[in-house]
Amino acid sequence: MGEAVPTAIFQSIAKKIKTALNCKIINTATINKIASSPDLKDFDALFGFVKKNPMNLSSATLSKVAEMANTRRTDHAAYFTSKSLITEMMKALPDADKDSVRILEPSVGVGNFIPLIIKKFEGKNVILDVVDIDVNSLEITKQILKNYSIPNNFTINYINADFLLHEFDDRYDYIIGNPPFYKMKSTNGLLNIYKRNAVNKDTTNICSFFLDKALKIGNYVALVFPKFLLNTPEFAPSREYIAKKAVDCIIDFGEKGFPGVLVETLAIFINNITKPSITHVVSITQRKYLIQQQKYIFDDKLPYWIIYRNQEFDNVCKKLDFNVFKVFRDRQITNTMLSDNGEIRVLKSRNINDTGTEIINLDGYDSYISVDEAKKLSVYEYFDKKDIYITPNMTYKPRVMKKPKNVLVNGSLAILVPKNGEELTNEQMLYFSTDEYRSFYQIARNYQTRSLNVDACSVFFYGLLRKTNKKAPITETFIEKDDTQISLFDFVK
């Protein structure tokens, strides 16, 4: 570190090392085992465990055990937020330019954000309001925080309430946190109440309502969110609303946001008091850091946000005509309907070779369905249709081929129907399996891993390579801003 480092800093480092060494180090599997113990299912027992800490766990590990063991976590979709996720968020969060700051944590859980918020705003006079619908979580939070040194200039107010229904008297400088993610059932009486004041009334996902309310009462909002905010149709109203605000940063955590939970997440940082300009895009999984013009990645000529957009992406766009297909994907054929022999063959994704030029027969994989069963299904409409095409779902190796006659496909393949009835050339079909298109497609799908089905939005990017004898008009404009040249163009439909 260098001989000029002050002694006080070395003392602080040594103290933290000593504290860490005094705590028992356990792996994730052991933490899961402790948290799932029947002895911790009762709140009083869990609270006693946190208070006494009989295993001499570190405060961070204790928090993880507490949150995982909380018997109500499934009801409120509360999952342990990793320290690495919070650390990255604190790095991206802008510093306060005033001495007194008011902060709100809208769904505090067992307080995982609080120690790092304290560190981020040390030296400031801070009022931190923490909200949770679960009173037990708040009691555990209070107990865990006794393991930390809370500065005298830091005031924490605990609010046991439903954030979406609670009336807040103050406007906050920062709203920071990890709201719950889950779709509310239509039978839930609260759904219509939440929707009354929501910007996005097309979704039933509670995280959307948290974001809408946070933007109404916060000057700066930094929230963890499902990654499908970027692209799904249900969040189109949210994207349209947010795009008018200044999105300072998007951190893409992929599947690394929540240990042991197979969900892709991101953190979005929205400055509510300034105009849109630059967006910093950080990918934890791809190890990418980009500085993007917000209007460039939120281009309304595209069906959704493309946060990794670049010149390579734009170059491919110039070769293609977009928005040319409608898509159908079967959701009815189940394995119980299929057999290894029968009247009608049912193609699956692995039956299409890497270039989309032939059907592959695979022992133990090939499937068939009876005529009587097939006629009950929506996909049967495409059984003998001509000039329709198929492509695998859930892959970054797209390939397109003409659907063979008198076969059906299951949900692992999407059916592409040309909107103008035009027949694709061999060159056009082969282009989808090229390295150039596949690289483009990864960017078009924002490097997602969990939501790769070809749907009504993403089918837009199955663009047709322009025929060599076709002179399609392209209008291209270059905008110079902050020494960055942005290429925007009108897509030919």
Short mmCIF file of C-alpha atoms in Angstrom, two decimals:
data_model
loop_
_atom_site.label_atom_id
_atom_site.label_comp_id
_atom_site.label_asym_id
_atom_site.label_seq_id
_atom_site.Cartn_x
_atom_site.Cartn_y
_atom_site.Cartn_z
CA MET A 1 0.00 0.00 0.00
CA GLY A 2 2.97 2.32 0.40
CA GLU A 3 4.90 3.62 3.38
CA ALA A 4 3.01 6.95 3.39
CA VAL A 5 -0.30 5.36 4.41
CA PRO A 6 -1.34 6.86 7.79
CA THR A 7 -1.11 4.62 10.84
CA ALA A 8 -4.81 5.10 11.58
CA ILE A 9 -5.73 3.44 8.29
CA PHE A 10 -3.55 0.41 9.02
CA GLN A 11 -5.06 0.20 12.49
CA SER A 12 -8.55 0.22 11.01
CA ILE A 13 -7.63 -2.52 8.52
CA ALA A 14 -6.04 -4.63 11.25
CA LYS A 15 -9.10 -4.24 13.47
CA LYS A 16 -11.40 -5.45 10.67
CA ILE A 17 -9.13 -8.41 9.95
CA LYS A 18 -9.15 -9.34 13.62
CA THR A 19 -12.94 -9.11 13.77
CA ALA A 20 -13.28 -11.29 10.67
CA LEU A 21 -10.86 -13.90 12.03
CA ASN A 22 -12.77 -14.09 15.30
CA CYS A 23 -15.96 -15.02 13.44
CA LYS A 24 -16.68 -18.50 12.21
CA ILE A 25 -16.40 -18.81 8.42
CA ILE A 26 -19.04 -21.05 6.87
CA ASN A 27 -20.03 -21.79 3.30
CA THR A 28 -23.36 -21.21 1.59
CA ALA A 29 -24.50 -24.83 1.97
CA THR A 30 -24.00 -24.62 5.75
CA ILE A 31 -25.85 -21.30 5.89
CA ASN A 32 -28.78 -22.88 4.03
CA LYS A 33 -28.77 -25.80 6.45
CA ILE A 34 -28.83 -23.51 9.48
CA ALA A 35 -31.58 -21.35 8.01
CA SER A 36 -33.78 -24.35 7.18
CA SER A 37 -33.47 -25.83 10.67
CA PRO A 38 -36.87 -26.46 12.31
CA ASP A 39 -35.46 -24.77 15.41
CA LEU A 40 -35.52 -21.39 13.60
CA LYS A 41 -39.01 -21.55 12.09
CA ASP A 42 -40.52 -19.83 15.12
CA PHE A 43 -39.87 -16.07 15.26
CA ASP A 44 -38.95 -16.07 18.96
CA ALA A 45 -36.39 -18.80 18.36
CA LEU A 46 -34.97 -16.94 15.35
CA PHE A 47 -34.78 -13.71 17.29
CA GLY A 48 -33.02 -15.48 20.15
CA PHE A 49 -30.54 -17.01 17.71
CA VAL A 50 -29.74 -13.60 16.23
CA LYS A 51 -29.41 -12.03 19.68
CA LYS A 52 -27.15 -14.69 21.22
CA ASN A 53 -25.30 -15.64 18.02
CA PRO A 54 -24.30 -19.02 19.48
CA MET A 55 -22.24 -19.96 16.42
CA ASN A 56 -20.23 -16.70 16.52
CA LEU A 57 -21.23 -15.78 12.97
CA SER A 58 -20.21 -12.53 11.31
CA SER A 59 -22.91 -9.86 11.14
CA ALA A 60 -23.27 -10.38 7.38
CA THR A 61 -23.68 -14.15 7.77
CA LEU A 62 -26.09 -13.65 10.64
CA SER A 63 -28.19 -11.39 8.41
CA LYS A 64 -28.23 -14.01 5.68
CA VAL A 65 -29.36 -16.73 8.06
CA ALA A 66 -32.04 -14.46 9.51
CA GLU A 67 -33.49 -13.46 6.16
CA MET A 68 -33.48 -16.98 4.79
CA ALA A 69 -35.08 -18.36 7.94
CA ASN A 70 -37.78 -15.73 8.12
CA THR A 71 -40.93 -17.79 7.73
CA ARG A 72 -42.75 -14.97 5.96
CA ARG A 73 -40.14 -14.34 3.27
CA THR A 74 -42.06 -16.26 0.62
CA ASP A 75 -45.23 -14.29 1.34
CA HIS A 76 -43.41 -11.04 0.70
CA ALA A 77 -40.94 -12.27 -1.95
CA ALA A 78 -38.04 -11.18 0.25
CA TYR A 79 -34.71 -12.76 -0.62
CA PHE A 80 -31.25 -12.18 0.74
CA THR A 81 -29.52 -9.30 -1.04
CA SER A 82 -25.82 -10.07 -1.41
CA LYS A 83 -23.22 -7.67 -0.09
CA SER A 84 -21.51 -7.59 -3.50
CA LEU A 85 -24.72 -6.34 -5.14
CA ILE A 86 -25.16 -3.60 -2.55
CA THR A 87 -21.48 -2.63 -2.78
CA GLU A 88 -21.76 -2.13 -6.54
CA MET A 89 -24.86 0.00 -6.01
CA MET A 90 -23.12 2.18 -3.44
CA LYS A 91 -20.22 2.72 -5.84
CA ALA A 92 -22.58 3.95 -8.54
CA LEU A 93 -24.68 6.10 -6.22
CA PRO A 94 -23.71 9.79 -6.56
CA ASP A 95 -22.39 11.59 -3.48
CA ALA A 96 -24.63 14.04 -1.67
CA ASP A 97 -23.77 17.68 -2.28
CA LYS A 98 -25.28 18.87 1.01
CA ASP A 99 -24.63 18.23 4.68
CA SER A 100 -28.07 16.87 5.64
CA VAL A 101 -29.62 14.00 3.72
CA ARG A 102 -32.93 12.19 3.99
CA ILE A 103 -32.99 8.58 2.75
CA LEU A 104 -35.76 5.99 2.46
CA GLU A 105 -35.39 2.21 2.25
CA PRO A 106 -38.87 1.05 1.14
CA SER A 107 -38.54 -2.68 1.85
CA VAL A 108 -35.76 -3.10 4.37
CA GLY A 109 -36.01 -6.83 5.16
CA VAL A 110 -33.36 -7.51 7.81
CA GLY A 111 -31.38 -4.41 6.96
CA ASN A 112 -28.72 -5.60 4.53
CA PHE A 113 -28.45 -2.18 2.88
CA ILE A 114 -28.08 -0.20 6.11
CA PRO A 115 -24.38 -0.78 6.99
CA LEU A 116 -23.27 0.18 3.48
CA ILE A 117 -25.59 3.20 3.40
CA ILE A 118 -23.96 4.33 6.66
CA LYS A 119 -20.53 3.91 5.08
CA LYS A 120 -21.55 5.73 1.88
CA PHE A 121 -22.89 8.76 3.70
CA GLU A 122 -20.43 8.97 6.59
CA GLY A 123 -19.78 12.56 7.61
CA LYS A 124 -23.31 13.62 6.61
CA ASN A 125 -26.26 14.27 8.88
CA VAL A 126 -28.59 11.49 7.79
CA ILE A 127 -32.20 10.63 8.56
CA LEU A 128 -32.84 7.11 7.31
CA ASP A 129 -36.44 5.90 7.23
CA VAL A 130 -36.70 2.13 6.82
CA VAL A 131 -40.03 0.52 5.95
CA ASP A 132 -41.18 -3.07 6.05
CA ILE A 133 -44.60 -4.67 6.06
CA ASP A 134 -43.28 -7.43 8.35
CA VAL A 135 -42.81 -6.27 11.94
CA ASN A 136 -40.67 -9.34 12.71
CA SER A 137 -38.16 -8.29 10.05
CA LEU A 138 -37.86 -4.88 11.65
CA GLU A 139 -37.22 -6.39 15.08
CA ILE A 140 -34.48 -8.60 13.66
CA THR A 141 -33.00 -5.60 11.85
CA LYS A 142 -32.79 -3.65 15.11
CA GLN A 143 -31.06 -6.58 16.80
CA ILE A 144 -28.54 -7.11 14.00
CA LEU A 145 -27.68 -3.41 13.89
CA LYS A 146 -26.53 -3.63 17.50
CA ASN A 147 -23.44 -5.33 16.06
CA TYR A 148 -22.56 -2.15 14.19
CA SER A 149 -21.42 1.27 15.35
CA ILE A 150 -24.15 3.67 14.27
CA PRO A 151 -22.72 7.23 14.06
CA ASN A 152 -24.35 9.92 16.19
CA ASN A 153 -25.20 11.89 13.06
CA PHE A 154 -27.23 8.94 11.72
CA THR A 155 -30.88 8.66 12.77
CA ILE A 156 -32.82 5.53 11.85
CA ASN A 157 -36.62 5.56 11.94
CA TYR A 158 -38.39 2.19 11.73
CA ILE A 159 -41.78 2.18 9.98
CA ASN A 160 -43.93 -0.94 10.09
CA ALA A 161 -46.24 -0.34 7.13
CA ASP A 162 -47.11 -1.23 3.57
CA PHE A 163 -44.89 1.15 1.60
CA LEU A 164 -47.45 1.36 -1.20
CA LEU A 165 -50.22 2.50 1.15
CA HIS A 166 -48.24 4.57 3.68
CA GLU A 167 -48.49 8.36 3.44
CA PHE A 168 -45.04 10.00 3.54
CA ASP A 169 -44.88 13.60 4.70
CA ASP A 170 -41.40 14.29 3.35
CA ARG A 171 -39.68 14.11 0.01
CA TYR A 172 -36.49 12.08 0.06
CA ASP A 173 -33.07 12.88 -1.36
CA TYR A 174 -32.48 9.18 -2.02
CA ILE A 175 -34.69 6.10 -2.18
CA ILE A 176 -32.50 3.00 -2.14
CA GLY A 177 -33.40 -0.66 -1.86
CA ASN A 178 -34.57 -3.99 -3.14
CA PRO A 179 -38.37 -4.17 -3.51
CA PRO A 180 -40.19 -7.52 -3.67
CA PHE A 181 -40.69 -9.19 -7.07
CA TYR A 182 -43.86 -11.17 -7.62
CA LYS A 183 -47.02 -11.09 -9.67
CA MET A 184 -50.11 -10.34 -7.63
CA LYS A 185 -53.17 -12.49 -8.19
CA SER A 186 -56.27 -10.83 -9.62
CA THR A 187 -58.17 -12.05 -6.55
CA ASN A 188 -55.92 -9.99 -4.27
CA GLY A 189 -58.02 -7.01 -3.20
CA LEU A 190 -54.92 -4.81 -2.90
CA LEU A 191 -54.10 -5.07 -6.60
CA ASN A 192 -56.70 -2.53 -7.73
CA ILE A 193 -55.78 -0.23 -4.85
CA TYR A 194 -52.11 -0.29 -5.85
CA LYS A 195 -53.00 0.31 -9.49
CA ARG A 196 -54.96 3.48 -8.73
CA ASN A 197 -51.81 5.52 -8.29
CA ALA A 198 -49.56 3.49 -10.59
CA VAL A 199 -48.02 4.75 -13.80
CA ASN A 200 -47.94 1.25 -15.27
CA LYS A 201 -51.37 -0.32 -15.01
CA ASP A 202 -50.54 -3.12 -17.47
CA THR A 203 -48.57 -5.21 -14.97
CA THR A 204 -49.47 -7.04 -11.79
CA ASN A 205 -45.86 -7.25 -10.59
CA ILE A 206 -45.56 -5.49 -7.25
CA CYS A 207 -42.02 -4.26 -7.98
CA SER A 208 -43.48 -1.96 -10.64
CA PHE A 209 -45.72 -0.28 -8.08
CA PHE A 210 -42.73 0.24 -5.78
CA LEU A 211 -40.82 1.95 -8.58
CA ASP A 212 -43.77 4.18 -9.50
CA LYS A 213 -44.25 5.37 -5.93
CA ALA A 214 -40.53 5.85 -5.32
CA LEU A 215 -40.33 8.17 -8.33
CA LYS A 216 -43.15 10.27 -6.90
CA ILE A 217 -41.47 10.92 -3.55
CA GLY A 218 -37.75 10.67 -4.27
CA ASN A 219 -35.24 12.98 -5.95
CA TYR A 220 -32.90 10.09 -6.68
CA VAL A 221 -34.10 6.50 -6.93
CA ALA A 222 -31.79 3.46 -6.96
CA LEU A 223 -33.65 0.15 -6.89
CA VAL A 224 -32.96 -3.49 -7.67
CA PHE A 225 -35.34 -4.74 -10.35
CA PRO A 226 -35.95 -7.85 -12.46
CA LYS A 227 -33.96 -7.61 -15.68
CA PHE A 228 -37.12 -8.06 -17.73
CA LEU A 229 -37.76 -4.37 -17.12
CA LEU A 230 -35.60 -3.90 -20.23
CA ASN A 231 -37.74 -5.76 -22.70
CA THR A 232 -41.05 -7.36 -21.76
CA PRO A 233 -44.33 -5.95 -23.12
CA GLU A 234 -45.84 -5.58 -19.64
CA PHE A 235 -43.17 -3.02 -18.73
CA ALA A 236 -43.52 -0.95 -21.92
CA PRO A 237 -45.44 1.81 -20.05
CA SER A 238 -42.70 1.87 -17.38
CA ARG A 239 -39.96 2.19 -20.01
CA GLU A 240 -41.80 5.00 -21.75
CA TYR A 241 -42.20 6.86 -18.44
CA ILE A 242 -38.63 6.27 -17.22
CA ALA A 243 -37.07 7.21 -20.58
CA LYS A 244 -38.19 10.81 -20.03
CA LYS A 245 -36.14 10.94 -16.83
CA ALA A 246 -32.37 10.88 -16.38
CA VAL A 247 -31.21 7.28 -16.03
CA ASP A 248 -27.68 7.75 -14.72
CA CYS A 249 -26.73 4.09 -14.50
CA ILE A 250 -27.90 0.54 -15.11
CA ILE A 251 -25.98 -2.27 -13.42
CA ASP A 252 -26.75 -5.65 -14.96
CA PHE A 253 -26.19 -8.36 -12.34
CA GLY A 254 -27.50 -11.20 -14.51
CA GLU A 255 -28.08 -14.19 -12.23
CA LYS A 256 -25.48 -13.04 -9.69
CA GLY A 257 -27.72 -10.67 -7.75
CA PHE A 258 -29.33 -13.20 -5.43
CA PRO A 259 -27.28 -16.24 -4.37
CA GLY A 260 -29.17 -19.46 -5.07
CA VAL A 261 -32.11 -17.74 -6.80
CA LEU A 262 -32.37 -18.23 -10.56
CA VAL A 263 -33.57 -14.76 -11.49
CA GLU A 264 -31.85 -12.07 -13.52
CA THR A 265 -31.67 -8.66 -11.89
CA LEU A 266 -30.37 -5.18 -12.48
CA ALA A 267 -30.12 -1.97 -10.51
CA ILE A 268 -31.49 1.18 -12.09
CA PHE A 269 -30.42 4.67 -10.96
CA ILE A 270 -32.87 7.45 -11.84
CA ASN A 271 -32.16 11.12 -11.24
CA ASN A 272 -35.56 12.73 -10.85
CA ILE A 273 -34.35 16.33 -10.90
CA THR A 274 -32.28 16.59 -14.06
CA LYS A 275 -32.64 15.93 -17.79
CA PRO A 276 -31.62 12.73 -19.63
CA SER A 277 -28.06 12.66 -20.93
CA ILE A 278 -25.48 9.93 -20.28
CA THR A 279 -26.19 6.43 -18.97
CA HIS A 280 -23.43 4.27 -17.50
CA VAL A 281 -24.04 0.60 -18.30
CA VAL A 282 -22.22 -1.95 -16.16
CA SER A 283 -22.41 -5.71 -16.73
CA ILE A 284 -21.19 -7.85 -13.84
CA THR A 285 -21.43 -11.09 -15.84
CA GLN A 286 -20.02 -9.79 -19.14
CA ARG A 287 -17.47 -7.55 -17.41
CA LYS A 288 -18.46 -4.62 -19.56
CA TYR A 289 -18.51 -0.92 -18.74
CA LEU A 290 -20.08 1.39 -21.30
CA ILE A 291 -20.88 5.09 -21.35
CA GLN A 292 -23.97 5.45 -23.52
CA GLN A 293 -26.13 8.29 -24.70
CA GLN A 294 -29.48 7.63 -23.05
CA LYS A 295 -31.45 8.47 -26.20
CA TYR A 296 -29.27 6.01 -28.13
CA ILE A 297 -30.03 2.94 -25.98
CA PHE A 298 -33.65 3.98 -25.36
CA ASP A 299 -34.29 4.62 -29.07
CA ASP A 300 -38.04 4.56 -29.62
CA LYS A 301 -37.53 3.07 -33.10
CA LEU A 302 -36.60 -0.14 -31.31
CA PRO A 303 -39.20 -2.26 -29.49
CA TYR A 304 -37.39 -2.00 -26.14
CA TRP A 305 -34.16 -0.78 -24.52
CA ILE A 306 -30.88 -2.10 -25.98
CA ILE A 307 -28.38 -1.18 -23.27
CA TYR A 308 -25.33 -2.76 -24.96
CA ARG A 309 -26.01 -1.17 -28.34
CA ASN A 310 -22.85 -0.37 -30.32
CA GLN A 311 -21.55 0.28 -33.82
CA GLU A 312 -21.47 -3.44 -34.61
CA PHE A 313 -25.16 -3.64 -33.77
CA ASP A 314 -25.91 -0.59 -35.93
CA ASN A 315 -23.98 -1.98 -38.88
CA VAL A 316 -26.11 -5.13 -38.89
CA CYS A 317 -29.27 -3.04 -38.56
CA LYS A 318 -28.41 -1.33 -41.84
CA LYS A 319 -28.51 -4.68 -43.63
CA LEU A 320 -31.89 -5.83 -42.38
CA ASP A 321 -35.57 -5.06 -42.73
CA PHE A 322 -37.19 -5.41 -39.30
CA ASN A 323 -40.65 -6.12 -37.96
CA VAL A 324 -41.46 -8.56 -40.75
CA PHE A 325 -42.74 -11.56 -38.76
CA LYS A 326 -45.58 -12.45 -36.47
CA VAL A 327 -44.74 -15.17 -33.97
CA PHE A 328 -46.59 -18.16 -32.53
CA ARG A 329 -45.28 -20.45 -29.80
CA ASP A 330 -47.14 -23.55 -28.65
CA ARG A 331 -47.99 -23.68 -24.94
CA GLN A 332 -50.29 -26.71 -25.05
CA ILE A 333 -48.22 -29.72 -26.10
CA THR A 334 -47.00 -31.61 -23.04
CA ASN A 335 -44.74 -34.65 -22.85
CA THR A 336 -47.68 -36.78 -21.77
CA MET A 337 -49.27 -36.20 -25.21
CA LEU A 338 -46.16 -37.39 -27.04
CA SER A 339 -44.76 -40.81 -27.89
CA ASP A 340 -41.79 -42.17 -29.81
CA ASN A 341 -44.03 -43.19 -32.71
CA GLY A 342 -47.35 -41.98 -34.04
CA GLU A 343 -49.23 -40.28 -36.83
CA ILE A 344 -47.82 -36.73 -36.76
CA ARG A 345 -44.23 -35.83 -36.05
CA VAL A 346 -43.60 -33.06 -33.49
CA LEU A 347 -40.33 -31.24 -34.08
CA LYS A 348 -38.27 -29.85 -31.17
CA SER A 349 -35.36 -27.44 -31.06
CA ARG A 350 -32.62 -30.10 -31.24
CA ASN A 351 -34.15 -31.49 -34.42
CA ILE A 352 -32.87 -28.45 -36.33
CA ASN A 353 -29.20 -28.52 -37.23
CA ASP A 354 -26.81 -25.64 -36.50
CA THR A 355 -27.42 -23.84 -39.79
CA GLY A 356 -31.13 -24.53 -40.13
CA THR A 357 -30.59 -26.49 -43.33
CA GLU A 358 -31.83 -29.93 -42.29
CA ILE A 359 -33.90 -31.90 -39.81
CA ILE A 360 -31.91 -34.18 -37.51
CA ASN A 361 -33.34 -37.51 -36.31
CA LEU A 362 -32.37 -38.35 -32.73
CA ASP A 363 -33.07 -41.66 -31.02
CA GLY A 364 -34.94 -41.22 -27.78
CA TYR A 365 -35.69 -37.56 -28.57
CA ASP A 366 -37.93 -37.62 -31.64
CA SER A 367 -41.62 -37.33 -30.78
CA TYR A 368 -45.02 -37.93 -32.32
CA ILE A 369 -48.64 -37.12 -31.55
CA SER A 370 -51.95 -38.60 -32.64
CA VAL A 371 -54.18 -36.80 -35.15
CA ASP A 372 -57.10 -36.69 -32.70
CA GLU A 373 -54.91 -35.11 -30.01
CA ALA A 374 -53.29 -32.68 -32.45
CA LYS A 375 -56.60 -31.33 -33.76
CA LYS A 376 -57.45 -30.06 -30.27
CA LEU A 377 -54.41 -27.76 -30.23
CA SER A 378 -53.95 -24.19 -31.48
CA VAL A 379 -50.70 -25.14 -33.21
CA TYR A 380 -52.63 -27.46 -35.53
CA GLU A 381 -53.64 -24.34 -37.49
CA TYR A 382 -50.08 -24.36 -38.89
CA PHE A 383 -49.97 -28.07 -39.70
CA ASP A 384 -50.24 -27.76 -43.48
CA LYS A 385 -49.61 -24.03 -43.98
CA LYS A 386 -47.07 -23.02 -46.60
CA ASP A 387 -44.34 -20.38 -46.37
CA ILE A 388 -44.02 -20.28 -42.60
CA TYR A 389 -40.76 -20.72 -40.75
CA ILE A 390 -39.46 -22.13 -37.48
CA THR A 391 -36.67 -21.10 -35.12
CA PRO A 392 -35.51 -22.43 -31.73
CA ASN A 393 -36.41 -20.62 -28.52
CA MET A 394 -34.05 -20.10 -25.58
CA THR A 395 -30.81 -19.96 -27.55
CA TYR A 396 -28.10 -17.58 -28.70
CA LYS A 397 -27.62 -19.76 -31.75
CA PRO A 398 -30.63 -18.71 -33.81
CA ARG A 399 -31.30 -20.44 -37.10
CA VAL A 400 -34.34 -20.31 -39.35
CA MET A 401 -35.76 -22.88 -41.72
CA LYS A 402 -38.97 -23.36 -43.62
CA LYS A 403 -41.37 -25.55 -41.69
CA PRO A 404 -41.67 -28.98 -43.33
CA LYS A 405 -45.14 -29.95 -44.43
CA ASN A 406 -47.41 -32.03 -42.21
CA VAL A 407 -45.43 -31.68 -39.00
CA LEU A 408 -46.09 -29.78 -35.79
CA VAL A 409 -43.69 -28.12 -33.33
CA ASN A 410 -43.69 -27.92 -29.56
CA GLY A 411 -42.86 -24.89 -27.40
CA SER A 412 -39.10 -25.23 -27.89
CA LEU A 413 -39.61 -23.88 -31.42
CA ALA A 414 -41.30 -20.64 -32.44
CA ILE A 415 -43.27 -20.32 -35.65
CA LEU A 416 -42.47 -17.24 -37.73
CA VAL A 417 -45.19 -16.01 -40.09
CA PRO A 418 -44.13 -13.37 -42.66
CA LYS A 419 -46.47 -10.41 -42.38
CA ASN A 420 -46.46 -9.77 -46.13
CA GLY A 421 -46.47 -13.44 -47.12
CA GLU A 422 -43.08 -13.10 -48.80
CA GLU A 423 -41.03 -16.28 -49.20
CA LEU A 424 -37.52 -16.15 -47.74
CA THR A 425 -34.52 -16.85 -49.93
CA ASN A 426 -31.89 -19.40 -48.92
CA GLU A 427 -29.46 -16.53 -48.37
CA GLN A 428 -31.86 -14.86 -45.96
CA MET A 429 -32.45 -18.04 -43.97
CA LEU A 430 -28.75 -18.87 -43.75
CA TYR A 431 -27.90 -15.38 -42.49
CA PHE A 432 -29.60 -16.10 -39.16
CA SER A 433 -26.96 -18.75 -38.36
CA THR A 434 -23.94 -16.56 -39.19
CA ASP A 435 -21.55 -15.38 -36.49
CA GLU A 436 -22.40 -11.79 -37.42
CA TYR A 437 -26.12 -12.19 -36.82
CA ARG A 438 -25.64 -14.28 -33.66
CA SER A 439 -23.38 -11.61 -32.17
CA PHE A 440 -25.99 -8.99 -33.08
CA TYR A 441 -28.73 -11.12 -31.53
CA GLN A 442 -26.93 -11.31 -28.17
CA ILE A 443 -26.89 -7.53 -28.01
CA ALA A 444 -30.51 -7.37 -29.18
CA ARG A 445 -31.45 -9.62 -26.24
CA ASN A 446 -29.27 -7.69 -23.75
CA TYR A 447 -27.28 -10.86 -22.97
CA GLN A 448 -30.26 -12.31 -21.12
CA THR A 449 -30.16 -15.90 -19.91
CA ARG A 450 -33.65 -16.54 -18.51
CA SER A 451 -36.01 -14.81 -20.95
CA LEU A 452 -34.89 -15.90 -24.39
CA ASN A 453 -38.20 -17.02 -25.84
CA VAL A 454 -39.06 -15.44 -29.17
CA ASP A 455 -42.04 -13.28 -28.27
CA ALA A 456 -44.08 -10.43 -29.73
CA CYS A 457 -41.32 -7.94 -28.84
CA SER A 458 -38.12 -9.82 -29.63
CA VAL A 459 -39.39 -11.20 -32.96
CA PHE A 460 -38.83 -7.66 -34.25
CA PHE A 461 -35.11 -8.45 -34.47
CA TYR A 462 -35.60 -11.41 -36.81
CA GLY A 463 -34.89 -9.00 -39.64
CA LEU A 464 -34.64 -10.09 -43.26
CA LEU A 465 -31.38 -9.56 -45.08
CA ARG A 466 -32.08 -7.13 -47.89
CA LYS A 467 -31.91 -8.69 -51.31
CA THR A 468 -28.96 -7.51 -53.37
CA ASN A 469 -31.21 -6.09 -56.08
CA LYS A 470 -33.38 -4.21 -53.64
CA LYS A 471 -32.53 -0.59 -52.94
CA ALA A 472 -34.24 0.14 -49.67
CA PRO A 473 -34.20 3.79 -48.56
CA ILE A 474 -32.24 4.48 -45.40
CA THR A 475 -32.11 7.82 -43.68
CA GLU A 476 -29.07 8.16 -41.48
CA THR A 477 -28.35 10.98 -39.08
CA PHE A 478 -25.26 11.55 -37.01
CA ILE A 479 -25.44 13.43 -33.75
CA GLU A 480 -22.30 14.80 -32.16
CA LYS A 481 -22.43 15.04 -28.35
CA ASP A 482 -19.65 14.89 -25.80
CA ASP A 483 -17.17 13.73 -28.47
CA THR A 484 -19.39 10.69 -29.15
CA GLN A 485 -20.82 10.10 -32.62
CA ILE A 486 -24.20 8.39 -32.55
CA SER A 487 -25.69 6.77 -35.60
CA LEU A 488 -29.50 6.76 -35.66
CA PHE A 489 -31.47 5.48 -38.61
CA ASP A 490 -35.00 4.81 -39.66
CA PHE A 491 -35.79 1.12 -39.84
CA VAL A 492 -37.51 0.06 -43.04
CA LYS A 493 -40.66 -1.85 -42.15
#
